[in-house]
mmCIF file of C-alpha atoms in Angstrom:
data_model
loop_
_atom_site.group_PDB
_atom_site.id
_atom_site.type_symbol
_atom_site.label_atom_id
_atom_site.label_comp_id
_atom_site.label_asym_id
_atom_site.label_seq_id
_atom_site.Cartn_x
_atom_site.Cartn_y
_atom_site.Cartn_z
ATOM 1 C CA MET A 25 17.828 -82.215 -111.815
ATOM 2 C CA THR A 26 16.559 -84.134 -108.605
ATOM 3 C CA SER A 27 16.343 -82.343 -105.530
ATOM 4 C CA ALA A 28 19.595 -83.209 -104.001
ATOM 5 C CA ALA A 29 21.297 -81.666 -107.044
ATOM 6 C CA ALA A 30 19.631 -78.240 -106.808
ATOM 7 C CA ILE A 31 20.100 -77.848 -103.554
ATOM 8 C CA ASP A 32 24.155 -78.662 -104.258
ATOM 9 C CA LEU A 33 23.853 -76.322 -106.611
ATOM 10 C CA ALA A 34 22.085 -73.563 -104.786
ATOM 11 C CA VAL A 35 24.649 -74.144 -101.834
ATOM 12 C CA ALA A 36 27.441 -73.494 -104.275
ATOM 13 C CA THR A 37 26.576 -70.621 -105.686
ATOM 14 C CA ASN A 38 25.738 -69.215 -102.349
ATOM 15 C CA GLU A 39 29.219 -69.788 -101.430
ATOM 16 C CA HIS A 40 30.741 -68.430 -104.664
ATOM 17 C CA LEU A 41 28.538 -65.159 -104.223
ATOM 18 C CA ALA A 42 29.764 -64.942 -100.381
ATOM 19 C CA SER A 43 33.197 -65.125 -101.866
ATOM 20 C CA LEU A 44 32.718 -62.625 -104.133
ATOM 21 C CA SER A 45 31.262 -60.273 -101.503
ATOM 22 C CA ASN A 46 34.780 -60.787 -99.277
ATOM 23 C CA THR A 47 36.579 -59.952 -102.676
ATOM 24 C CA LEU A 48 34.628 -56.732 -103.676
ATOM 25 C CA ILE A 49 34.837 -55.681 -99.924
ATOM 26 C CA TYR A 50 38.525 -56.388 -99.967
ATOM 27 C CA SER A 51 38.835 -54.237 -103.174
ATOM 28 C CA SER A 52 36.982 -51.493 -101.812
ATOM 29 C CA MET A 53 38.951 -51.432 -98.871
ATOM 30 C CA ALA A 54 42.378 -50.990 -101.500
ATOM 31 C CA VAL A 55 40.371 -48.207 -103.518
ATOM 32 C CA TYR A 56 39.528 -46.244 -100.127
ATOM 33 C CA THR A 57 43.454 -46.453 -99.610
ATOM 34 C CA LEU A 58 44.226 -44.491 -102.455
ATOM 35 C CA ALA A 59 41.597 -42.501 -102.124
ATOM 36 C CA PHE A 60 42.662 -41.901 -98.175
ATOM 37 C CA PHE A 61 46.303 -41.059 -99.708
ATOM 38 C CA ALA A 62 44.388 -38.507 -102.286
ATOM 39 C CA TYR A 63 42.740 -36.554 -99.477
ATOM 40 C CA ILE A 64 46.291 -36.496 -97.745
ATOM 41 C CA ALA A 65 47.861 -34.825 -100.833
ATOM 42 C CA GLU A 66 44.556 -32.419 -100.744
ATOM 43 C CA TRP A 67 45.821 -31.435 -97.347
ATOM 44 C CA LEU A 68 49.590 -31.586 -98.136
ATOM 45 C CA PHE A 69 49.640 -29.644 -101.210
ATOM 46 C CA GLY A 70 46.618 -27.279 -100.372
ATOM 47 C CA SER A 71 49.046 -25.640 -98.055
ATOM 48 C CA ARG A 72 50.308 -22.314 -99.000
ATOM 49 C CA SER A 73 52.999 -20.159 -97.571
ATOM 50 C CA LYS A 74 51.453 -17.413 -95.333
ATOM 51 C CA VAL A 75 52.987 -14.843 -98.510
ATOM 52 C CA GLY A 76 50.787 -16.883 -100.493
ATOM 53 C CA ARG A 77 47.550 -16.744 -98.716
ATOM 54 C CA THR A 78 48.218 -13.184 -98.162
ATOM 55 C CA ALA A 79 48.439 -12.580 -102.046
ATOM 56 C CA ALA A 80 45.952 -14.645 -102.610
ATOM 57 C CA ALA A 81 43.622 -12.816 -100.125
ATOM 58 C CA LEU A 82 44.522 -9.222 -101.495
ATOM 59 C CA THR A 83 43.712 -10.396 -104.689
ATOM 60 C CA ALA A 84 40.516 -11.392 -103.953
ATOM 61 C CA ASP A 85 39.820 -8.100 -102.186
ATOM 62 C CA ALA A 86 41.060 -6.458 -105.158
ATOM 63 C CA SER A 87 38.812 -8.615 -107.588
ATOM 64 C CA LYS A 88 35.705 -8.120 -105.597
ATOM 65 C CA GLN A 89 36.222 -4.147 -105.183
ATOM 66 C CA ALA A 90 36.350 -4.289 -108.991
ATOM 67 C CA ALA A 91 33.404 -6.188 -109.434
ATOM 68 C CA ALA A 92 31.024 -4.050 -107.433
ATOM 69 C CA PRO A 93 31.196 -0.064 -108.302
ATOM 70 C CA ALA A 94 29.447 2.777 -106.778
ATOM 71 C CA VAL A 95 25.867 2.632 -107.298
ATOM 72 C CA THR A 96 24.410 5.642 -109.107
ATOM 73 C CA VAL A 97 21.010 6.925 -107.977
ATOM 74 C CA GLN A 98 18.666 9.901 -109.211
ATOM 75 C CA ARG A 99 17.134 11.904 -106.705
ATOM 76 C CA ALA A 100 15.032 14.959 -107.232
ATOM 77 C CA GLY A 101 16.831 16.295 -110.226
ATOM 78 C CA GLY A 102 20.132 15.774 -109.083
ATOM 79 C CA THR A 103 22.137 12.892 -109.311
ATOM 80 C CA ALA A 104 24.160 11.012 -105.804
ATOM 81 C CA VAL A 105 26.590 8.583 -105.891
ATOM 82 C CA LEU A 106 26.558 5.551 -103.468
ATOM 83 C CA GLU A 107 29.302 3.705 -102.364
ATOM 84 C CA ARG A 108 28.191 -0.300 -102.438
ATOM 85 C CA PRO A 109 27.832 -1.405 -98.991
ATOM 86 C CA LYS A 110 30.482 -3.924 -97.844
ATOM 87 C CA VAL A 111 29.348 -7.403 -97.421
ATOM 88 C CA VAL A 112 30.976 -9.379 -94.641
ATOM 89 C CA VAL A 113 30.267 -13.438 -94.909
ATOM 90 C CA ARG A 114 30.368 -14.425 -91.273
ATOM 91 C CA ALA A 115 29.989 -18.229 -90.225
ATOM 92 C CA ALA A 116 27.240 -17.363 -87.732
ATOM 93 C CA ALA A 117 26.615 -14.533 -85.310
ATOM 94 C CA GLY A 118 28.480 -14.964 -82.133
ATOM 95 C CA ALA A 119 31.505 -13.209 -80.253
ATOM 96 C CA ARG A 120 33.664 -14.260 -82.842
ATOM 97 C CA ASP A 121 33.433 -12.862 -86.143
ATOM 98 C CA VAL A 122 35.738 -15.574 -88.138
ATOM 99 C CA PRO A 123 34.962 -16.612 -91.594
ATOM 100 C CA ASP A 124 34.747 -19.992 -92.839
ATOM 101 C CA GLY A 125 38.137 -21.434 -94.181
ATOM 102 C CA PRO A 126 39.125 -22.228 -98.117
ATOM 103 C CA GLY A 127 38.477 -26.122 -97.067
ATOM 104 C CA ALA A 128 41.074 -29.034 -97.414
ATOM 105 C CA HIS A 129 42.756 -27.370 -100.458
ATOM 106 C CA GLY A 130 43.269 -24.448 -99.035
ATOM 107 C CA GLY A 131 42.353 -22.318 -102.333
ATOM 108 C CA ASP A 132 45.027 -23.731 -104.108
ATOM 109 C CA GLU A 133 44.737 -25.302 -107.594
ATOM 110 C CA GLN A 134 46.804 -28.440 -106.836
ATOM 111 C CA GLY A 135 45.460 -28.944 -103.830
ATOM 112 C CA ASP A 136 41.737 -28.863 -105.367
ATOM 113 C CA LEU A 137 42.774 -31.216 -108.331
ATOM 114 C CA TYR A 138 43.944 -33.742 -105.564
ATOM 115 C CA GLY A 139 40.467 -33.369 -103.520
ATOM 116 C CA ARG A 140 38.741 -33.867 -106.745
ATOM 117 C CA ILE A 141 40.364 -37.441 -107.556
ATOM 118 C CA ALA A 142 39.844 -38.319 -103.682
ATOM 119 C CA VAL A 143 35.977 -37.563 -104.559
ATOM 120 C CA SER A 144 36.284 -39.560 -107.352
ATOM 121 C CA LEU A 145 37.973 -42.609 -105.808
ATOM 122 C CA THR A 146 35.468 -42.483 -102.936
ATOM 123 C CA VAL A 147 32.519 -42.967 -105.541
ATOM 124 C CA LEU A 148 34.402 -45.892 -107.163
ATOM 125 C CA ALA A 149 35.148 -47.346 -103.101
ATOM 126 C CA PHE A 150 31.453 -46.915 -102.528
ATOM 127 C CA LEU A 151 30.130 -48.725 -105.713
ATOM 128 C CA VAL A 152 32.253 -51.555 -104.810
ATOM 129 C CA GLU A 153 31.453 -51.753 -101.137
ATOM 130 C CA LEU A 154 27.547 -51.225 -102.235
ATOM 131 C CA VAL A 155 27.906 -54.317 -105.156
ATOM 132 C CA GLY A 156 29.944 -56.476 -101.938
ATOM 133 C CA VAL A 157 27.100 -55.563 -99.518
ATOM 134 C CA ILE A 158 24.184 -56.827 -102.090
ATOM 135 C CA THR A 159 26.474 -59.621 -102.911
ATOM 136 C CA ARG A 160 26.467 -60.439 -99.318
ATOM 137 C CA ALA A 161 22.695 -60.478 -99.365
ATOM 138 C CA ALA A 162 22.520 -62.624 -102.243
ATOM 139 C CA SER A 163 24.786 -65.168 -100.989
ATOM 140 C CA VAL A 164 22.492 -65.261 -97.632
ATOM 141 C CA GLU A 165 18.972 -64.709 -99.344
ATOM 142 C CA ARG A 166 17.969 -62.224 -97.124
ATOM 143 C CA ALA A 167 18.770 -58.356 -95.842
ATOM 144 C CA PRO A 168 22.754 -58.709 -95.239
ATOM 145 C CA TRP A 169 22.117 -57.214 -91.197
ATOM 146 C CA GLY A 170 22.081 -60.647 -89.618
ATOM 147 C CA ASN A 171 25.250 -59.938 -87.737
ATOM 148 C CA MET A 172 28.271 -57.785 -86.736
ATOM 149 C CA TYR A 173 30.040 -58.374 -89.696
ATOM 150 C CA GLU A 174 27.398 -57.634 -91.973
ATOM 151 C CA PHE A 175 25.856 -54.595 -90.073
ATOM 152 C CA ASN A 176 29.772 -52.952 -90.240
ATOM 153 C CA ILE A 177 29.774 -53.410 -93.910
ATOM 154 C CA THR A 178 26.537 -51.692 -94.508
ATOM 155 C CA PHE A 179 27.487 -49.443 -91.884
ATOM 156 C CA SER A 180 30.139 -47.902 -93.756
ATOM 157 C CA THR A 181 28.796 -47.865 -97.046
ATOM 158 C CA VAL A 182 25.811 -45.884 -95.825
ATOM 159 C CA ALA A 183 28.269 -43.315 -93.801
ATOM 160 C CA VAL A 184 30.195 -42.549 -96.954
ATOM 161 C CA GLY A 185 26.914 -42.584 -99.086
ATOM 162 C CA VAL A 186 25.760 -39.944 -96.538
ATOM 163 C CA TYR A 187 28.763 -37.912 -96.991
ATOM 164 C CA LEU A 188 28.469 -38.284 -100.642
ATOM 165 C CA GLY A 189 24.595 -36.754 -100.725
ATOM 166 C CA LEU A 190 26.115 -34.010 -99.041
ATOM 167 C CA LEU A 191 28.151 -33.139 -101.862
ATOM 168 C CA ALA A 192 25.575 -34.081 -104.638
ATOM 169 C CA LEU A 193 23.456 -31.708 -102.719
ATOM 170 C CA ARG A 194 26.492 -28.948 -103.178
ATOM 171 C CA LYS A 195 26.757 -28.882 -99.729
ATOM 172 C CA ASN A 196 30.302 -27.547 -98.692
ATOM 173 C CA VAL A 197 31.776 -30.875 -96.580
ATOM 174 C CA ARG A 198 34.660 -32.177 -98.591
ATOM 175 C CA TRP A 199 36.920 -31.165 -95.279
ATOM 176 C CA LEU A 200 34.934 -33.849 -94.051
ATOM 177 C CA GLY A 201 36.743 -36.548 -96.400
ATOM 178 C CA LEU A 202 40.233 -37.650 -94.788
ATOM 179 C CA PHE A 203 38.285 -37.853 -91.441
ATOM 180 C CA LEU A 204 35.315 -39.888 -92.793
ATOM 181 C CA ILE A 205 37.833 -42.333 -95.176
ATOM 182 C CA THR A 206 40.414 -42.838 -92.461
ATOM 183 C CA SER A 207 37.570 -44.050 -90.079
ATOM 184 C CA VAL A 208 35.751 -46.112 -92.631
ATOM 185 C CA LEU A 209 38.748 -47.722 -93.328
ATOM 186 C CA LEU A 210 39.323 -48.564 -89.772
ATOM 187 C CA ASP A 211 35.824 -50.268 -89.630
ATOM 188 C CA LEU A 212 36.154 -52.468 -92.446
ATOM 189 C CA GLY A 213 39.394 -53.509 -90.561
ATOM 190 C CA LEU A 214 37.476 -54.703 -87.922
ATOM 191 C CA ALA A 215 35.068 -56.356 -90.090
ATOM 192 C CA VAL A 216 36.949 -58.287 -92.017
ATOM 193 C CA THR A 217 39.511 -59.395 -89.066
ATOM 194 C CA VAL A 218 37.720 -59.678 -85.782
ATOM 195 C CA LEU A 219 33.920 -59.439 -86.797
ATOM 196 C CA TYR A 220 33.816 -61.601 -89.578
ATOM 197 C CA THR A 221 31.219 -64.196 -89.639
ATOM 198 C CA ALA A 222 30.579 -66.463 -92.774
ATOM 199 C CA SER A 223 27.055 -66.344 -94.554
ATOM 200 C CA ASP A 224 24.392 -68.143 -92.607
ATOM 201 C CA GLN A 225 20.730 -67.865 -92.008
ATOM 202 C CA LEU A 226 19.039 -65.894 -89.589
ATOM 203 C CA VAL A 227 17.538 -67.390 -86.484
ATOM 204 C CA PRO A 228 13.576 -67.679 -86.410
ATOM 205 C CA ALA A 229 13.004 -64.378 -84.249
ATOM 206 C CA LEU A 230 14.841 -62.270 -87.170
ATOM 207 C CA HIS A 231 12.767 -63.573 -89.786
ATOM 208 C CA SER A 232 10.266 -60.478 -89.975
ATOM 209 C CA TYR A 233 9.567 -57.695 -92.037
ATOM 210 C CA TRP A 234 10.285 -55.578 -89.108
ATOM 211 C CA LEU A 235 14.197 -56.258 -89.885
ATOM 212 C CA TYR A 236 14.325 -54.588 -93.054
ATOM 213 C CA ILE A 237 12.378 -51.763 -91.316
ATOM 214 C CA HIS A 238 13.987 -51.550 -87.770
ATOM 215 C CA VAL A 239 17.857 -52.266 -88.757
ATOM 216 C CA SER A 240 17.722 -50.441 -91.538
ATOM 217 C CA THR A 241 16.778 -47.121 -89.903
ATOM 218 C CA ALA A 242 18.941 -47.916 -87.128
ATOM 219 C CA ILE A 243 22.235 -48.602 -89.326
ATOM 220 C CA PHE A 244 21.269 -45.078 -91.530
ATOM 221 C CA CYS A 245 20.803 -43.214 -87.897
ATOM 222 C CA GLY A 246 24.336 -44.184 -86.607
ATOM 223 C CA ALA A 247 25.879 -43.096 -90.269
ATOM 224 C CA VAL A 248 24.566 -39.822 -89.932
ATOM 225 C CA PHE A 249 25.499 -39.540 -85.990
ATOM 226 C CA TYR A 250 28.848 -40.322 -87.000
ATOM 227 C CA VAL A 251 29.111 -37.374 -89.300
ATOM 228 C CA GLY A 252 27.368 -35.498 -86.917
ATOM 229 C CA ALA A 253 30.303 -36.812 -84.575
ATOM 230 C CA VAL A 254 33.183 -36.135 -86.890
ATOM 231 C CA ALA A 255 31.911 -32.272 -87.226
ATOM 232 C CA THR A 256 31.838 -32.241 -83.492
ATOM 233 C CA ILE A 257 34.928 -33.176 -82.626
ATOM 234 C CA LEU A 258 36.726 -30.920 -85.592
ATOM 235 C CA TYR A 259 34.437 -28.208 -83.874
ATOM 236 C CA LEU A 260 35.924 -28.825 -80.595
ATOM 237 C CA PHE A 261 39.294 -28.877 -82.066
ATOM 238 C CA LYS A 262 38.648 -25.280 -84.273
ATOM 239 C CA ASP A 263 36.910 -23.711 -81.055
ATOM 240 C CA SER A 264 40.493 -24.174 -79.020
ATOM 241 C CA TYR A 265 42.521 -23.210 -81.955
ATOM 242 C CA GLU A 266 40.329 -19.678 -82.242
ATOM 243 C CA ASN A 267 40.062 -19.169 -78.520
ATOM 244 C CA LYS A 268 44.313 -19.562 -78.342
ATOM 245 C CA LEU A 269 44.252 -16.871 -81.764
ATOM 246 C CA GLN A 270 41.942 -14.350 -79.201
ATOM 247 C CA THR A 271 43.867 -14.586 -76.465
ATOM 248 C CA GLY A 272 46.952 -13.752 -78.272
ATOM 249 C CA GLY A 273 48.374 -17.107 -78.338
ATOM 250 C CA ARG A 274 50.675 -18.787 -81.069
ATOM 251 C CA PRO A 275 48.991 -22.232 -82.321
ATOM 252 C CA GLY A 276 51.880 -24.580 -83.626
ATOM 253 C CA ARG A 277 52.184 -24.638 -87.592
ATOM 254 C CA PHE A 278 50.515 -27.998 -88.139
ATOM 255 C CA ALA A 279 47.860 -27.474 -86.550
ATOM 256 C CA THR A 280 47.317 -23.759 -87.938
ATOM 257 C CA SER A 281 47.810 -25.409 -91.244
ATOM 258 C CA VAL A 282 44.753 -28.069 -90.770
ATOM 259 C CA LEU A 283 42.585 -25.934 -88.638
ATOM 260 C CA GLU A 284 42.788 -22.359 -90.389
ATOM 261 C CA ARG A 285 41.466 -24.364 -93.597
ATOM 262 C CA LEU A 286 38.316 -25.840 -91.766
ATOM 263 C CA PRO A 287 34.716 -23.922 -91.652
ATOM 264 C CA ALA A 288 34.797 -21.642 -88.481
ATOM 265 C CA SER A 289 33.568 -22.959 -85.507
ATOM 266 C CA ALA A 290 30.410 -21.649 -85.442
ATOM 267 C CA SER A 291 29.823 -22.909 -88.726
ATOM 268 C CA LEU A 292 31.108 -26.306 -87.491
ATOM 269 C CA ASP A 293 28.679 -26.411 -84.518
ATOM 270 C CA LYS A 294 25.668 -25.466 -86.806
ATOM 271 C CA PHE A 295 26.211 -28.186 -89.066
ATOM 272 C CA ALA A 296 26.498 -30.811 -86.414
ATOM 273 C CA TYR A 297 23.280 -29.282 -84.655
ATOM 274 C CA ARG A 298 21.546 -29.632 -88.198
ATOM 275 C CA ILE A 299 22.578 -32.623 -88.744
ATOM 276 C CA ASN A 300 21.857 -34.503 -85.460
ATOM 277 C CA ALA A 301 18.992 -32.347 -85.240
ATOM 278 C CA ALA A 302 17.782 -33.915 -88.732
ATOM 279 C CA VAL A 303 18.151 -37.870 -87.889
ATOM 280 C CA PHE A 304 16.624 -37.939 -84.142
ATOM 281 C CA PRO A 305 13.073 -37.941 -85.277
ATOM 282 C CA LEU A 306 13.867 -41.152 -87.219
ATOM 283 C CA TRP A 307 16.095 -42.654 -84.013
ATOM 284 C CA THR A 308 13.083 -42.180 -81.988
ATOM 285 C CA PHE A 309 11.000 -44.365 -84.993
ATOM 286 C CA THR A 310 13.828 -46.670 -84.808
ATOM 287 C CA ILE A 311 13.222 -47.195 -81.233
ATOM 288 C CA ILE A 312 9.630 -47.429 -81.564
ATOM 289 C CA ALA A 313 9.928 -49.804 -84.308
ATOM 290 C CA GLY A 314 11.940 -52.519 -82.256
ATOM 291 C CA ALA A 315 9.710 -51.837 -79.908
ATOM 292 C CA ILE A 316 6.526 -53.104 -81.796
ATOM 293 C CA TRP A 317 8.942 -55.976 -83.423
ATOM 294 C CA ALA A 318 10.046 -57.220 -79.730
ATOM 295 C CA GLY A 319 5.999 -57.456 -78.733
ATOM 296 C CA ASP A 320 6.005 -59.835 -82.413
ATOM 297 C CA ALA A 321 8.695 -61.625 -81.453
ATOM 298 C CA TRP A 322 8.702 -61.725 -77.575
ATOM 299 C CA GLY A 323 5.366 -60.964 -76.521
ATOM 300 C CA ARG A 324 6.589 -57.982 -74.830
ATOM 301 C CA TYR A 325 7.182 -54.216 -76.139
ATOM 302 C CA TRP A 326 9.523 -53.763 -73.418
ATOM 303 C CA ASN A 327 11.885 -56.076 -71.634
ATOM 304 C CA TRP A 328 14.557 -53.861 -70.438
ATOM 305 C CA ASP A 329 17.553 -55.878 -72.359
ATOM 306 C CA PRO A 330 20.539 -54.302 -72.778
ATOM 307 C CA LYS A 331 20.198 -53.317 -76.032
ATOM 308 C CA GLU A 332 16.642 -51.882 -76.025
ATOM 309 C CA THR A 333 18.329 -49.647 -72.585
ATOM 310 C CA TRP A 334 21.501 -48.335 -74.376
ATOM 311 C CA SER A 335 19.027 -47.318 -77.329
ATOM 312 C CA PHE A 336 17.246 -45.421 -74.958
ATOM 313 C CA ILE A 337 20.249 -43.760 -72.950
ATOM 314 C CA THR A 338 21.336 -42.988 -76.652
ATOM 315 C CA TRP A 339 17.822 -41.157 -77.360
ATOM 316 C CA ILE A 340 18.001 -39.411 -73.907
ATOM 317 C CA GLY A 341 21.404 -38.377 -74.358
ATOM 318 C CA TYR A 342 20.719 -36.768 -77.740
ATOM 319 C CA ALA A 343 17.036 -35.305 -76.600
ATOM 320 C CA CYS A 344 19.378 -33.703 -73.772
ATOM 321 C CA TYR A 345 21.525 -32.398 -76.270
ATOM 322 C CA LEU A 346 18.939 -30.858 -78.611
ATOM 323 C CA HIS A 347 17.050 -29.622 -75.511
ATOM 324 C CA ALA A 348 19.667 -27.890 -74.132
ATOM 325 C CA ARG A 349 20.556 -25.926 -77.383
ATOM 326 C CA ALA A 350 16.713 -25.312 -78.201
ATOM 327 C CA THR A 351 15.347 -23.846 -74.850
ATOM 328 C CA ALA A 352 18.989 -23.144 -72.640
ATOM 329 C CA GLY A 353 20.629 -21.946 -75.753
ATOM 330 C CA TRP A 354 23.536 -23.627 -75.342
ATOM 331 C CA LYS A 355 25.917 -23.363 -78.494
ATOM 332 C CA GLY A 356 29.150 -24.185 -78.381
ATOM 333 C CA ARG A 357 31.494 -26.505 -76.092
ATOM 334 C CA LYS A 358 29.019 -27.526 -73.465
ATOM 335 C CA ALA A 359 26.504 -28.903 -76.156
ATOM 336 C CA ALA A 360 29.251 -30.270 -78.223
ATOM 337 C CA TYR A 361 30.117 -32.214 -74.974
ATOM 338 C CA LEU A 362 26.332 -33.403 -74.404
ATOM 339 C CA ALA A 363 26.620 -34.924 -78.282
ATOM 340 C CA MET A 364 29.498 -36.378 -77.743
ATOM 341 C CA ILE A 365 28.306 -38.421 -74.612
ATOM 342 C CA ALA A 366 25.498 -39.270 -76.961
ATOM 343 C CA PHE A 367 27.276 -40.914 -79.964
ATOM 344 C CA ALA A 368 29.740 -42.731 -77.285
ATOM 345 C CA CYS A 369 26.211 -44.187 -75.903
ATOM 346 C CA TRP A 370 25.587 -45.153 -79.557
ATOM 347 C CA LEU A 371 29.006 -46.999 -79.694
ATOM 348 C CA PHE A 372 29.025 -48.724 -76.909
ATOM 349 C CA ASN A 373 24.940 -49.968 -77.542
ATOM 350 C CA TYR A 374 26.949 -51.159 -81.084
ATOM 351 C CA TYR A 375 29.834 -52.294 -79.876
ATOM 352 C CA GLY A 376 29.843 -53.452 -76.243
ATOM 353 C CA VAL A 377 26.711 -54.331 -76.034
ATOM 354 C CA ASN A 378 26.854 -56.835 -78.488
ATOM 355 C CA ILE A 379 30.504 -58.304 -77.779
ATOM 356 C CA PHE A 380 30.270 -58.086 -73.776
ATOM 357 C CA VAL A 381 27.133 -57.977 -72.566
ATOM 358 C CA SER A 382 24.402 -60.864 -73.332
ATOM 359 C CA GLY A 383 20.555 -60.088 -73.469
ATOM 360 C CA LYS A 384 17.765 -61.037 -76.015
ATOM 361 C CA HIS A 385 19.770 -59.593 -78.767
ATOM 362 C CA SER A 386 22.755 -61.865 -78.306
ATOM 363 C CA TYR A 387 21.509 -64.086 -80.795
ATOM 364 C CA ALA A 388 23.647 -63.401 -83.901
ATOM 365 C CA GLY A 389 27.298 -63.650 -82.439
ATOM 366 C CA VAL A 390 29.600 -61.082 -83.878
#
């Protein structure tokens, strides 16, 4: 085979892989859509009437009492009967003693079935999308992070992977599913329409092993920050709901049906804090790795490029959030607002800077 024929064969193979990648991404969107409707069914069919919820609560209390008999102990030749102490599981210590809700399925068997179907479809869609990302990488013979389209499809894959990873660790986060899949579908829709870029090779500045280190950690951090942001938004809604109940208010039926099944506001607040605190050191490393790469590529570690500047602003935002919680004791809405401001900075750093601001990072187009 001549060199020209070999080149033509390689080009044809790469084009076929790129086309296959696009097909897989669209297929994953179709499966994510089925998962979306399954999550909707979980919320709808998991909702029970007030009478049903009251009966279930009374049944649960009765079973607990039956399973917790009194304790008999021996004392100095006599016998004493002690009542087993009542154990109350709280979301967290705070002004309100509110237990966690039963989850999206509402404690209903039918709703739980739809939830399990939704998770299974999410796993299938995740695997299809993952293969699509890998196929895209094979078509360009490099890491699939050279433009915003590739970043988006990888970002959504990692975000779903974080969610499934938490489920695999037996964390009670299935309530995240509907909100996560909704935004993943929006992200992929934006990727295949507005941000789509044909397969191409990297510019010389990106030919470095730092691409695998810096960009991969940035994608992972963004995905985890996103999960934390979803929990923070839900916390704000649940906190308002609990405040309204505490002050004698009567929330609407829809708000009650949704919010009473979520974890307590204190649990959501704690979950968001742990997520953001866990990934913050990795975000710090991402910025440091980017600075080292900039030194190799451009001869300066820091150029105050718009991307660098907003990455640092994002770092400051999350640092203020964590510092306020650790030192000033900010738990609740004030801390949540700081976390949302920090995530908004991350979003602008990705979409706003890449699309509207030119700089040294403007080599990949959209």
